[in-house]
């Protein structure tokens, strides 16, 4: 079964009611490739606004979720609250949360387990720092992140993997198509060896890290790159060009 191309837009901590409404209006009127699954992730405050107004075939993702049922967890959002609000996706393990907010591989895995077991799909992020890449540890770091995930989950069908080299996020530096393909192929090989061939064949692996309308076409031609997780460019009209890069 062919893997459906996937483009996610991570707005991060950006946007206002006005600017996010404009992004939604732009997506609603655009001609989007019907063979691409699109999911956008506004800040939590705007999730309901976006879900209410964006065309129904576009998915909406939270940028975080907690790994416990509703209760005394001030400042957190639960999986059931996302579902109640029509939010079917969540981004977990983004490097900004791993590094700035000190989320461990185990915490990310626990959140992923709770989300997927309770009906919310996950864009699960992994990636290495510049120091780790220069030390030749890229594949080792990602294997460690994947191992922590595998220790807690058995159903991979609700997971999309996003490889985001930390050194390329928001820096303007982009992994070459060859560098990106090499890591994507190694992730797929890890899945085949450690999980199963069917999970390796079916799991979509996205590239993230300064993806733009200028580099997306070349990246999308690589056989193990199944889409993108887009940061800053998802706030711009060019996001439509990235969605349509295979059209």
PDB file of C-alpha atoms in Angstrom:
ATOM      1  CA  UNK A   1       0.000   0.000   0.000  1.00  0.00           C
ATOM      2  CA  UNK A   2       1.401   3.368  -1.036  1.00  0.00           C
ATOM      3  CA  UNK A   3       2.052   5.760   1.817  1.00  0.00           C
ATOM      4  CA  UNK A   4      -0.092   8.913   1.471  1.00  0.00           C
ATOM      5  CA  UNK A   5       2.069  12.038   1.324  1.00  0.00           C
ATOM      6  CA  UNK A   6       1.659  14.123   4.492  1.00  0.00           C
ATOM      7  CA  UNK A   7       2.338  17.806   5.146  1.00  0.00           C
ATOM      8  CA  UNK A   8       2.068  19.188   8.665  1.00  0.00           C
ATOM      9  CA  UNK A   9       2.246  22.855   9.605  1.00  0.00           C
ATOM     10  CA  UNK A  10       3.580  23.641  13.078  1.00  0.00           C
ATOM     11  CA  UNK A  11       2.720  27.254  13.925  1.00  0.00           C
ATOM     12  CA  UNK A  12       4.710  26.987  17.198  1.00  0.00           C
ATOM     13  CA  UNK A  13       4.044  29.956  19.552  1.00  0.00           C
ATOM     14  CA  UNK A  14       3.050  32.277  16.720  1.00  0.00           C
ATOM     15  CA  UNK A  15      -0.091  33.959  15.504  1.00  0.00           C
ATOM     16  CA  UNK A  16      -3.056  36.065  16.526  1.00  0.00           C
ATOM     17  CA  UNK A  17      -6.773  35.611  15.924  1.00  0.00           C
ATOM     18  CA  UNK A  18      -6.391  37.849  12.874  1.00  0.00           C
ATOM     19  CA  UNK A  19      -3.286  36.221  11.361  1.00  0.00           C
ATOM     20  CA  UNK A  20      -4.445  32.654  11.980  1.00  0.00           C
ATOM     21  CA  UNK A  21      -7.869  33.427  10.496  1.00  0.00           C
ATOM     22  CA  UNK A  22      -6.050  34.706   7.394  1.00  0.00           C
ATOM     23  CA  UNK A  23      -3.993  31.487   7.151  1.00  0.00           C
ATOM     24  CA  UNK A  24      -7.194  29.426   7.418  1.00  0.00           C
ATOM     25  CA  UNK A  25      -8.943  31.525   4.773  1.00  0.00           C
ATOM     26  CA  UNK A  26      -5.964  31.108   2.443  1.00  0.00           C
ATOM     27  CA  UNK A  27      -6.023  27.309   2.887  1.00  0.00           C
ATOM     28  CA  UNK A  28      -9.797  27.188   2.417  1.00  0.00           C
ATOM     29  CA  UNK A  29      -9.652  28.923  -0.948  1.00  0.00           C
ATOM     30  CA  UNK A  30      -6.491  27.238  -2.241  1.00  0.00           C
ATOM     31  CA  UNK A  31      -6.446  24.368  -4.714  1.00  0.00           C
ATOM     32  CA  UNK A  32      -4.769  21.657  -2.629  1.00  0.00           C
ATOM     33  CA  UNK A  33      -3.458  18.353  -3.976  1.00  0.00           C
ATOM     34  CA  UNK A  34      -6.144  15.809  -2.926  1.00  0.00           C
ATOM     35  CA  UNK A  35      -3.457  13.114  -2.646  1.00  0.00           C
ATOM     36  CA  UNK A  36      -1.809  14.900   0.285  1.00  0.00           C
ATOM     37  CA  UNK A  37      -2.928  14.672   3.906  1.00  0.00           C
ATOM     38  CA  UNK A  38      -2.663  18.103   5.538  1.00  0.00           C
ATOM     39  CA  UNK A  39      -2.608  18.791   9.283  1.00  0.00           C
ATOM     40  CA  UNK A  40      -2.015  22.188  10.906  1.00  0.00           C
ATOM     41  CA  UNK A  41      -1.013  22.840  14.510  1.00  0.00           C
ATOM     42  CA  UNK A  42      -1.895  26.273  15.890  1.00  0.00           C
ATOM     43  CA  UNK A  43      -1.194  27.280  19.499  1.00  0.00           C
ATOM     44  CA  UNK A  44      -3.666  25.700  21.945  1.00  0.00           C
ATOM     45  CA  UNK A  45      -5.618  28.925  22.386  1.00  0.00           C
ATOM     46  CA  UNK A  46      -6.604  28.851  18.701  1.00  0.00           C
ATOM     47  CA  UNK A  47      -7.358  25.140  18.226  1.00  0.00           C
ATOM     48  CA  UNK A  48     -11.133  25.595  18.375  1.00  0.00           C
ATOM     49  CA  UNK A  49     -11.032  28.658  16.105  1.00  0.00           C
ATOM     50  CA  UNK A  50      -9.098  26.715  13.472  1.00  0.00           C
ATOM     51  CA  UNK A  51     -11.157  23.510  13.742  1.00  0.00           C
ATOM     52  CA  UNK A  52     -14.373  25.481  13.404  1.00  0.00           C
ATOM     53  CA  UNK A  53     -13.311  27.401  10.291  1.00  0.00           C
ATOM     54  CA  UNK A  54     -10.806  25.333   8.303  1.00  0.00           C
ATOM     55  CA  UNK A  55     -12.099  22.981   5.607  1.00  0.00           C
ATOM     56  CA  UNK A  56     -13.012  19.615   7.094  1.00  0.00           C
ATOM     57  CA  UNK A  57     -10.477  17.544   5.121  1.00  0.00           C
ATOM     58  CA  UNK A  58      -7.602  19.430   6.806  1.00  0.00           C
ATOM     59  CA  UNK A  59      -6.656  17.932  10.149  1.00  0.00           C
ATOM     60  CA  UNK A  60      -5.887  20.017  13.229  1.00  0.00           C
ATOM     61  CA  UNK A  61      -3.196  19.120  15.755  1.00  0.00           C
ATOM     62  CA  UNK A  62      -2.340  20.268  19.248  1.00  0.00           C
ATOM     63  CA  UNK A  63       1.338  20.989  19.963  1.00  0.00           C
ATOM     64  CA  UNK A  64       1.300  19.056  23.238  1.00  0.00           C
ATOM     65  CA  UNK A  65      -0.937  16.851  25.387  1.00  0.00           C
ATOM     66  CA  UNK A  66      -0.698  15.286  28.851  1.00  0.00           C
ATOM     67  CA  UNK A  67      -0.389  11.554  29.556  1.00  0.00           C
ATOM     68  CA  UNK A  68      -3.095  11.344  32.247  1.00  0.00           C
ATOM     69  CA  UNK A  69      -6.890  11.506  32.213  1.00  0.00           C
ATOM     70  CA  UNK A  70      -8.685  14.725  33.238  1.00  0.00           C
ATOM     71  CA  UNK A  71      -7.749  15.826  36.733  1.00  0.00           C
ATOM     72  CA  UNK A  72      -5.631  18.102  38.892  1.00  0.00           C
ATOM     73  CA  UNK A  73      -2.942  18.958  36.313  1.00  0.00           C
ATOM     74  CA  UNK A  74      -2.890  22.739  36.110  1.00  0.00           C
ATOM     75  CA  UNK A  75      -1.909  24.119  32.726  1.00  0.00           C
ATOM     76  CA  UNK A  76      -2.213  20.811  30.852  1.00  0.00           C
ATOM     77  CA  UNK A  77      -4.658  19.629  28.182  1.00  0.00           C
ATOM     78  CA  UNK A  78      -6.004  16.072  28.107  1.00  0.00           C
ATOM     79  CA  UNK A  79      -6.498  13.690  25.207  1.00  0.00           C
ATOM     80  CA  UNK A  80     -10.237  13.532  25.918  1.00  0.00           C
ATOM     81  CA  UNK A  81     -10.461  17.339  25.775  1.00  0.00           C
ATOM     82  CA  UNK A  82      -8.757  17.301  22.362  1.00  0.00           C
ATOM     83  CA  UNK A  83     -11.195  14.674  21.095  1.00  0.00           C
ATOM     84  CA  UNK A  84     -14.149  16.604  22.540  1.00  0.00           C
ATOM     85  CA  UNK A  85     -12.952  19.607  20.522  1.00  0.00           C
ATOM     86  CA  UNK A  86     -12.573  17.687  17.249  1.00  0.00           C
ATOM     87  CA  UNK A  87      -8.766  17.681  17.415  1.00  0.00           C
ATOM     88  CA  UNK A  88      -7.489  14.344  16.077  1.00  0.00           C
ATOM     89  CA  UNK A  89      -3.728  14.955  16.056  1.00  0.00           C
ATOM     90  CA  UNK A  90      -0.941  16.063  18.366  1.00  0.00           C
ATOM     91  CA  UNK A  91       2.749  16.854  17.814  1.00  0.00           C
ATOM     92  CA  UNK A  92       4.944  15.169  20.437  1.00  0.00           C
ATOM     93  CA  UNK A  93       8.687  15.098  21.006  1.00  0.00           C
ATOM     94  CA  UNK A  94       9.522  18.262  19.106  1.00  0.00           C
ATOM     95  CA  UNK A  95      13.106  19.224  19.829  1.00  0.00           C
ATOM     96  CA  UNK A  96      12.031  22.543  21.322  1.00  0.00           C
ATOM     97  CA  UNK A  97      10.123  20.624  23.982  1.00  0.00           C
ATOM     98  CA  UNK A  98      12.892  18.056  24.422  1.00  0.00           C
ATOM     99  CA  UNK A  99      15.577  20.723  24.862  1.00  0.00           C
ATOM    100  CA  UNK A 100      13.909  23.850  26.290  1.00  0.00           C
ATOM    101  CA  UNK A 101      11.306  22.052  28.413  1.00  0.00           C
ATOM    102  CA  UNK A 102      13.517  19.051  29.199  1.00  0.00           C
ATOM    103  CA  UNK A 103      11.060  16.370  28.062  1.00  0.00           C
ATOM    104  CA  UNK A 104      12.844  13.014  28.147  1.00  0.00           C
ATOM    105  CA  UNK A 105      12.534  10.243  25.565  1.00  0.00           C
ATOM    106  CA  UNK A 106      10.460   8.351  28.150  1.00  0.00           C
ATOM    107  CA  UNK A 107       8.086  11.279  28.761  1.00  0.00           C
ATOM    108  CA  UNK A 108       7.544  11.704  25.029  1.00  0.00           C
ATOM    109  CA  UNK A 109       6.913   7.967  24.669  1.00  0.00           C
ATOM    110  CA  UNK A 110       4.436   7.975  27.570  1.00  0.00           C
ATOM    111  CA  UNK A 111       2.486  10.867  26.037  1.00  0.00           C
ATOM    112  CA  UNK A 112       2.510   9.106  22.656  1.00  0.00           C
ATOM    113  CA  UNK A 113       1.202   5.893  24.208  1.00  0.00           C
ATOM    114  CA  UNK A 114      -1.624   7.681  26.040  1.00  0.00           C
ATOM    115  CA  UNK A 115      -2.636   9.709  22.976  1.00  0.00           C
ATOM    116  CA  UNK A 116      -2.654   6.827  20.500  1.00  0.00           C
ATOM    117  CA  UNK A 117      -4.406   4.419  22.893  1.00  0.00           C
ATOM    118  CA  UNK A 118      -7.159   6.984  23.397  1.00  0.00           C
ATOM    119  CA  UNK A 119      -7.799   7.858  19.768  1.00  0.00           C
ATOM    120  CA  UNK A 120      -5.517  10.793  18.936  1.00  0.00           C
ATOM    121  CA  UNK A 121      -2.884  10.341  16.224  1.00  0.00           C
ATOM    122  CA  UNK A 122       0.665  11.532  16.844  1.00  0.00           C
ATOM    123  CA  UNK A 123       3.316  13.313  14.803  1.00  0.00           C
ATOM    124  CA  UNK A 124       6.289  11.983  16.760  1.00  0.00           C
ATOM    125  CA  UNK A 125       9.497  13.969  16.315  1.00  0.00           C
ATOM    126  CA  UNK A 126      13.098  12.852  16.543  1.00  0.00           C
ATOM    127  CA  UNK A 127      16.436  14.334  15.573  1.00  0.00           C
ATOM    128  CA  UNK A 128      20.023  15.073  16.492  1.00  0.00           C
ATOM    129  CA  UNK A 129      21.946  18.196  17.516  1.00  0.00           C
ATOM    130  CA  UNK A 130      24.821  19.641  15.486  1.00  0.00           C
ATOM    131  CA  UNK A 131      27.324  18.273  18.040  1.00  0.00           C
ATOM    132  CA  UNK A 132      25.828  14.781  17.729  1.00  0.00           C
ATOM    133  CA  UNK A 133      25.900  14.925  13.926  1.00  0.00           C
ATOM    134  CA  UNK A 134      29.514  16.106  13.871  1.00  0.00           C
ATOM    135  CA  UNK A 135      30.432  13.295  16.284  1.00  0.00           C
ATOM    136  CA  UNK A 136      28.883  10.773  13.871  1.00  0.00           C
ATOM    137  CA  UNK A 137      26.133   9.855  16.354  1.00  0.00           C
ATOM    138  CA  UNK A 138      23.034  10.783  14.327  1.00  0.00           C
ATOM    139  CA  UNK A 139      21.735   7.243  13.828  1.00  0.00           C
ATOM    140  CA  UNK A 140      22.626   6.226  17.372  1.00  0.00           C
ATOM    141  CA  UNK A 141      20.670   9.166  18.862  1.00  0.00           C
ATOM    142  CA  UNK A 142      17.599   8.478  16.728  1.00  0.00           C
ATOM    143  CA  UNK A 143      17.710   4.738  17.476  1.00  0.00           C
ATOM    144  CA  UNK A 144      17.732   5.598  21.182  1.00  0.00           C
ATOM    145  CA  UNK A 145      14.691   7.864  20.780  1.00  0.00           C
ATOM    146  CA  UNK A 146      12.895   5.157  18.783  1.00  0.00           C
ATOM    147  CA  UNK A 147      13.771   2.486  21.368  1.00  0.00           C
ATOM    148  CA  UNK A 148      12.140   4.529  24.131  1.00  0.00           C
ATOM    149  CA  UNK A 149       9.006   4.772  21.974  1.00  0.00           C
ATOM    150  CA  UNK A 150       8.976   1.067  21.143  1.00  0.00           C
ATOM    151  CA  UNK A 151       9.236   0.222  24.864  1.00  0.00           C
ATOM    152  CA  UNK A 152       5.826   1.797  25.465  1.00  0.00           C
ATOM    153  CA  UNK A 153       3.737   1.257  22.344  1.00  0.00           C
ATOM    154  CA  UNK A 154       2.605  -1.701  20.274  1.00  0.00           C
ATOM    155  CA  UNK A 155       0.269  -0.050  17.742  1.00  0.00           C
ATOM    156  CA  UNK A 156       2.201   2.118  15.281  1.00  0.00           C
ATOM    157  CA  UNK A 157      -0.764   2.792  12.981  1.00  0.00           C
ATOM    158  CA  UNK A 158      -1.570   6.160  14.581  1.00  0.00           C
ATOM    159  CA  UNK A 159       2.018   7.431  14.457  1.00  0.00           C
ATOM    160  CA  UNK A 160       3.693   9.540  11.804  1.00  0.00           C
ATOM    161  CA  UNK A 161       7.438  10.012  12.403  1.00  0.00           C
ATOM    162  CA  UNK A 162       9.038  13.406  11.757  1.00  0.00           C
ATOM    163  CA  UNK A 163      12.824  13.539  11.448  1.00  0.00           C
ATOM    164  CA  UNK A 164      13.961  17.030  12.356  1.00  0.00           C
ATOM    165  CA  UNK A 165      17.701  17.642  12.611  1.00  0.00           C
ATOM    166  CA  UNK A 166      17.856  20.172  15.455  1.00  0.00           C
ATOM    167  CA  UNK A 167      20.632  22.111  13.709  1.00  0.00           C
ATOM    168  CA  UNK A 168      18.343  22.755  10.732  1.00  0.00           C
ATOM    169  CA  UNK A 169      15.239  23.988  12.574  1.00  0.00           C
ATOM    170  CA  UNK A 170      14.669  27.672  11.926  1.00  0.00           C
ATOM    171  CA  UNK A 171      18.318  28.206  11.059  1.00  0.00           C
ATOM    172  CA  UNK A 172      17.975  28.277   7.298  1.00  0.00           C
ATOM    173  CA  UNK A 173      20.375  25.318   7.184  1.00  0.00           C
ATOM    174  CA  UNK A 174      18.802  22.339   5.498  1.00  0.00           C
ATOM    175  CA  UNK A 175      20.024  18.777   5.459  1.00  0.00           C
ATOM    176  CA  UNK A 176      20.952  17.902   1.893  1.00  0.00           C
ATOM    177  CA  UNK A 177      18.519  15.598   0.145  1.00  0.00           C
ATOM    178  CA  UNK A 178      21.126  12.847   0.513  1.00  0.00           C
ATOM    179  CA  UNK A 179      21.558  13.479   4.259  1.00  0.00           C
ATOM    180  CA  UNK A 180      17.796  13.475   4.811  1.00  0.00           C
ATOM    181  CA  UNK A 181      17.232  10.340   2.719  1.00  0.00           C
ATOM    182  CA  UNK A 182      20.043   8.528   4.553  1.00  0.00           C
ATOM    183  CA  UNK A 183      18.433   9.130   7.941  1.00  0.00           C
ATOM    184  CA  UNK A 184      14.927   8.344   6.683  1.00  0.00           C
ATOM    185  CA  UNK A 185      16.174   5.063   5.211  1.00  0.00           C
ATOM    186  CA  UNK A 186      17.891   4.197   8.493  1.00  0.00           C
ATOM    187  CA  UNK A 187      14.681   4.894  10.454  1.00  0.00           C
ATOM    188  CA  UNK A 188      12.764   2.605   8.100  1.00  0.00           C
ATOM    189  CA  UNK A 189      15.445  -0.069   8.443  1.00  0.00           C
ATOM    190  CA  UNK A 190      15.258   0.240  12.248  1.00  0.00           C
ATOM    191  CA  UNK A 191      11.473  -0.213  12.135  1.00  0.00           C
ATOM    192  CA  UNK A 192      11.841  -3.294   9.927  1.00  0.00           C
ATOM    193  CA  UNK A 193      14.425  -4.861  12.236  1.00  0.00           C
ATOM    194  CA  UNK A 194      13.051  -3.862  15.641  1.00  0.00           C
ATOM    195  CA  UNK A 195       9.287  -3.737  15.014  1.00  0.00           C
ATOM    196  CA  UNK A 196       8.113  -5.365  11.765  1.00  0.00           C
ATOM    197  CA  UNK A 197       8.427  -5.097   7.999  1.00  0.00           C
ATOM    198  CA  UNK A 198       4.783  -4.043   7.685  1.00  0.00           C
ATOM    199  CA  UNK A 199       5.242  -1.165  10.160  1.00  0.00           C
ATOM    200  CA  UNK A 200       8.372  -0.122   8.249  1.00  0.00           C
ATOM    201  CA  UNK A 201       6.468  -0.220   4.951  1.00  0.00           C
ATOM    202  CA  UNK A 202       3.384   1.630   6.228  1.00  0.00           C
ATOM    203  CA  UNK A 203       4.783   4.286   8.588  1.00  0.00           C
ATOM    204  CA  UNK A 204       5.174   7.710   7.056  1.00  0.00           C
ATOM    205  CA  UNK A 205       8.466   9.470   7.798  1.00  0.00           C
ATOM    206  CA  UNK A 206       8.435  13.249   7.375  1.00  0.00           C
ATOM    207  CA  UNK A 207      11.351  15.638   7.057  1.00  0.00           C
ATOM    208  CA  UNK A 208      11.386  18.874   9.038  1.00  0.00           C
ATOM    209  CA  UNK A 209      14.019  21.568   9.341  1.00  0.00           C
ATOM    210  CA  UNK A 210      13.819  24.795   7.310  1.00  0.00           C
ATOM    211  CA  UNK A 211      11.535  23.233   4.676  1.00  0.00           C
ATOM    212  CA  UNK A 212      10.493  25.861   2.139  1.00  0.00           C
ATOM    213  CA  UNK A 213       8.825  26.166  -1.248  1.00  0.00           C
ATOM    214  CA  UNK A 214      12.348  26.272  -2.706  1.00  0.00           C
ATOM    215  CA  UNK A 215      13.666  22.923  -1.422  1.00  0.00           C
ATOM    216  CA  UNK A 216      10.506  20.832  -1.006  1.00  0.00           C
ATOM    217  CA  UNK A 217      10.340  19.460  -4.571  1.00  0.00           C
ATOM    218  CA  UNK A 218      13.803  17.884  -4.453  1.00  0.00           C
ATOM    219  CA  UNK A 219      13.282  16.468  -0.965  1.00  0.00           C
ATOM    220  CA  UNK A 220       9.898  14.991  -1.922  1.00  0.00           C
ATOM    221  CA  UNK A 221      11.476  12.896  -4.697  1.00  0.00           C
ATOM    222  CA  UNK A 222      13.466  10.772  -2.213  1.00  0.00           C
ATOM    223  CA  UNK A 223      11.909   7.346  -1.754  1.00  0.00           C
ATOM    224  CA  UNK A 224      11.834   7.380   2.050  1.00  0.00           C
ATOM    225  CA  UNK A 225      10.635  10.973   2.493  1.00  0.00           C
ATOM    226  CA  UNK A 226       6.854  10.791   2.853  1.00  0.00           C
ATOM    227  CA  UNK A 227       6.163  14.441   3.523  1.00  0.00           C
ATOM    228  CA  UNK A 228       7.145  17.385   5.684  1.00  0.00           C
ATOM    229  CA  UNK A 229       6.643  18.954   9.067  1.00  0.00           C
ATOM    230  CA  UNK A 230       6.883  22.638   8.237  1.00  0.00           C
ATOM    231  CA  UNK A 231       7.616  25.370  10.787  1.00  0.00           C
ATOM    232  CA  UNK A 232       7.954  29.025   9.826  1.00  0.00           C
ATOM    233  CA  UNK A 233       6.879  28.506   6.218  1.00  0.00           C
ATOM    234  CA  UNK A 234       3.485  27.191   7.396  1.00  0.00           C
ATOM    235  CA  UNK A 235       2.631  30.760   8.481  1.00  0.00           C
ATOM    236  CA  UNK A 236       3.139  32.047   4.929  1.00  0.00           C
ATOM    237  CA  UNK A 237       1.151  31.693   1.680  1.00  0.00           C
ATOM    238  CA  UNK A 238       4.028  29.521   0.356  1.00  0.00           C
ATOM    239  CA  UNK A 239       2.734  26.710   2.614  1.00  0.00           C
ATOM    240  CA  UNK A 240       0.289  25.945  -0.208  1.00  0.00           C
ATOM    241  CA  UNK A 241       3.222  25.437  -2.613  1.00  0.00           C
ATOM    242  CA  UNK A 242       4.783  22.957  -0.177  1.00  0.00           C
ATOM    243  CA  UNK A 243       1.499  21.033   0.110  1.00  0.00           C
ATOM    244  CA  UNK A 244       1.328  20.913  -3.696  1.00  0.00           C
ATOM    245  CA  UNK A 245       5.001  20.058  -4.275  1.00  0.00           C
ATOM    246  CA  UNK A 246       4.184  16.689  -5.875  1.00  0.00           C
ATOM    247  CA  UNK A 247       1.296  17.895  -7.989  1.00  0.00           C
TER     248      UNK A 247
END
